[in-house]
């Protein structure tokens, strides 16, 4: 499917148009419909690492020393299921949002790469789904609720900014787990393949966010700008909440999973972990004035 470039583009749009062409070419060049190292067996030995131990939500918290090595590895499996499940839900919302913007006047000139992103996100969702359904027998429900409608004059900006935040946090985790030889091969492959394509999505997303934010600053009144900043700060918090899933704790056989999720999220070690993983994303947002105050 071809999408016409909206005319006439502004200089900033022309620069984005060049990036779109470059990323489309790179995406086509690197397209790999590889099957990945999927084990033939319908089950996996749970006495392996599926999430890097340092990235397990309970790592270094008060509860971690109480867990045996077998419990830690079992939890690493269910946290991988949770990680992939939340990616499935996030990518579904992303795909819906991208499709809605393919022919929108304000973003139609981006359509060639939006179409590429949709294709790649659908492929990611397919292997996330395959892992969850094959080895866990289910996909965990979505844990992030949206209760309010975005202001229409900031809807495109907030959509792309949230996508960038989610993908940046996920990508930081992908990079670390793709390189972790302790992980079972299929988990390393999933993280490697996801990062391989998400790095392009992030390069695109950052440029789009900066352009839409610059446009918005010319039109948004200060109360709306304050609302937008509060929404994005709240979104970072909401993304991280999904990583502390009581259902994963229960499936791993841990007692009082809801209490455990609350205590783990509030643990200083967990706070430090989230700050370290979020640093790249937050530094970008503060550097460009999208967020203000302490980074």
PDB file of N, CA and C in Angstrom, residues 87-98 101 142 144 146 159 163:
ATOM      1  N   UNK A  87       3.654  -6.053  26.551  1.00  0.00           N
ATOM      2  CA  UNK A  87       4.050  -5.610  25.212  1.00  0.00           C
ATOM      3  C   UNK A  87       2.954  -5.889  24.201  1.00  0.00           C
ATOM      4  N   UNK A  88       2.299  -7.032  24.317  1.00  0.00           N
ATOM      5  CA  UNK A  88       1.186  -7.341  23.404  1.00  0.00           C
ATOM      6  C   UNK A  88       0.108  -6.271  23.505  1.00  0.00           C
ATOM      7  N   UNK A  89      -0.275  -5.913  24.729  1.00  0.00           N
ATOM      8  CA  UNK A  89      -1.323  -4.903  24.913  1.00  0.00           C
ATOM      9  C   UNK A  89      -0.846  -3.530  24.436  1.00  0.00           C
ATOM     10  N   UNK A  90       0.405  -3.195  24.767  1.00  0.00           N
ATOM     11  CA  UNK A  90       0.941  -1.903  24.334  1.00  0.00           C
ATOM     12  C   UNK A  90       1.020  -1.792  22.830  1.00  0.00           C
ATOM     13  N   UNK A  91       1.415  -2.872  22.169  1.00  0.00           N
ATOM     14  CA  UNK A  91       1.538  -2.824  20.716  1.00  0.00           C
ATOM     15  C   UNK A  91       0.169  -2.818  20.034  1.00  0.00           C
ATOM     16  N   UNK A  92      -0.828  -3.424  20.662  1.00  0.00           N
ATOM     17  CA  UNK A  92      -2.181  -3.351  20.094  1.00  0.00           C
ATOM     18  C   UNK A  92      -2.663  -1.901  20.062  1.00  0.00           C
ATOM     19  N   UNK A  93      -2.457  -1.177  21.178  1.00  0.00           N
ATOM     20  CA  UNK A  93      -2.853   0.233  21.221  1.00  0.00           C
ATOM     21  C   UNK A  93      -2.029   1.058  20.240  1.00  0.00           C
ATOM     22  N   UNK A  94      -0.745   0.724  20.123  1.00  0.00           N
ATOM     23  CA  UNK A  94       0.122   1.427  19.183  1.00  0.00           C
ATOM     24  C   UNK A  94      -0.363   1.217  17.753  1.00  0.00           C
ATOM     25  N   UNK A  95      -0.638  -0.017  17.392  1.00  0.00           N
ATOM     26  CA  UNK A  95      -1.083  -0.315  16.027  1.00  0.00           C
ATOM     27  C   UNK A  95      -2.393   0.412  15.718  1.00  0.00           C
ATOM     28  N   UNK A  96      -3.328   0.391  16.667  1.00  0.00           N
ATOM     29  CA  UNK A  96      -4.591   1.102  16.458  1.00  0.00           C
ATOM     30  C   UNK A  96      -4.353   2.595  16.243  1.00  0.00           C
ATOM     31  N   UNK A  97      -3.463   3.174  17.056  1.00  0.00           N
ATOM     32  CA  UNK A  97      -3.169   4.602  16.935  1.00  0.00           C
ATOM     33  C   UNK A  97      -2.466   4.946  15.637  1.00  0.00           C
ATOM     34  N   UNK A  98      -1.559   4.086  15.195  1.00  0.00           N
ATOM     35  CA  UNK A  98      -0.860   4.328  13.933  1.00  0.00           C
ATOM     36  C   UNK A  98      -1.815   4.242  12.752  1.00  0.00           C
ATOM     37  N   UNK A 101      -3.778   7.252  12.150  1.00  0.00           N
ATOM     38  CA  UNK A 101      -3.015   8.417  11.697  1.00  0.00           C
ATOM     39  C   UNK A 101      -2.436   8.266  10.298  1.00  0.00           C
ATOM     40  N   UNK A 142      -4.361  -6.843  30.409  1.00  0.00           N
ATOM     41  CA  UNK A 142      -3.766  -5.501  30.414  1.00  0.00           C
ATOM     42  C   UNK A 142      -3.894  -4.894  31.807  1.00  0.00           C
ATOM     43  N   UNK A 144      -2.869  -1.528  32.491  1.00  0.00           N
ATOM     44  CA  UNK A 144      -2.851  -0.074  32.449  1.00  0.00           C
ATOM     45  C   UNK A 144      -4.208   0.426  31.958  1.00  0.00           C
ATOM     46  N   UNK A 146      -6.952   3.426  30.992  1.00  0.00           N
ATOM     47  CA  UNK A 146      -7.062   4.800  30.506  1.00  0.00           C
ATOM     48  C   UNK A 146      -8.464   5.295  30.829  1.00  0.00           C
ATOM     49  N   UNK A 159       0.011  10.855  22.097  1.00  0.00           N
ATOM     50  CA  UNK A 159       0.101   9.494  21.568  1.00  0.00           C
ATOM     51  C   UNK A 159       1.554   9.132  21.281  1.00  0.00           C
ATOM     52  N   UNK A 163       4.096   6.502  23.294  1.00  0.00           N
ATOM     53  CA  UNK A 163       4.732   5.407  22.550  1.00  0.00           C
ATOM     54  C   UNK A 163       6.242   5.444  22.766  1.00  0.00           C
TER      55      UNK A 163
END
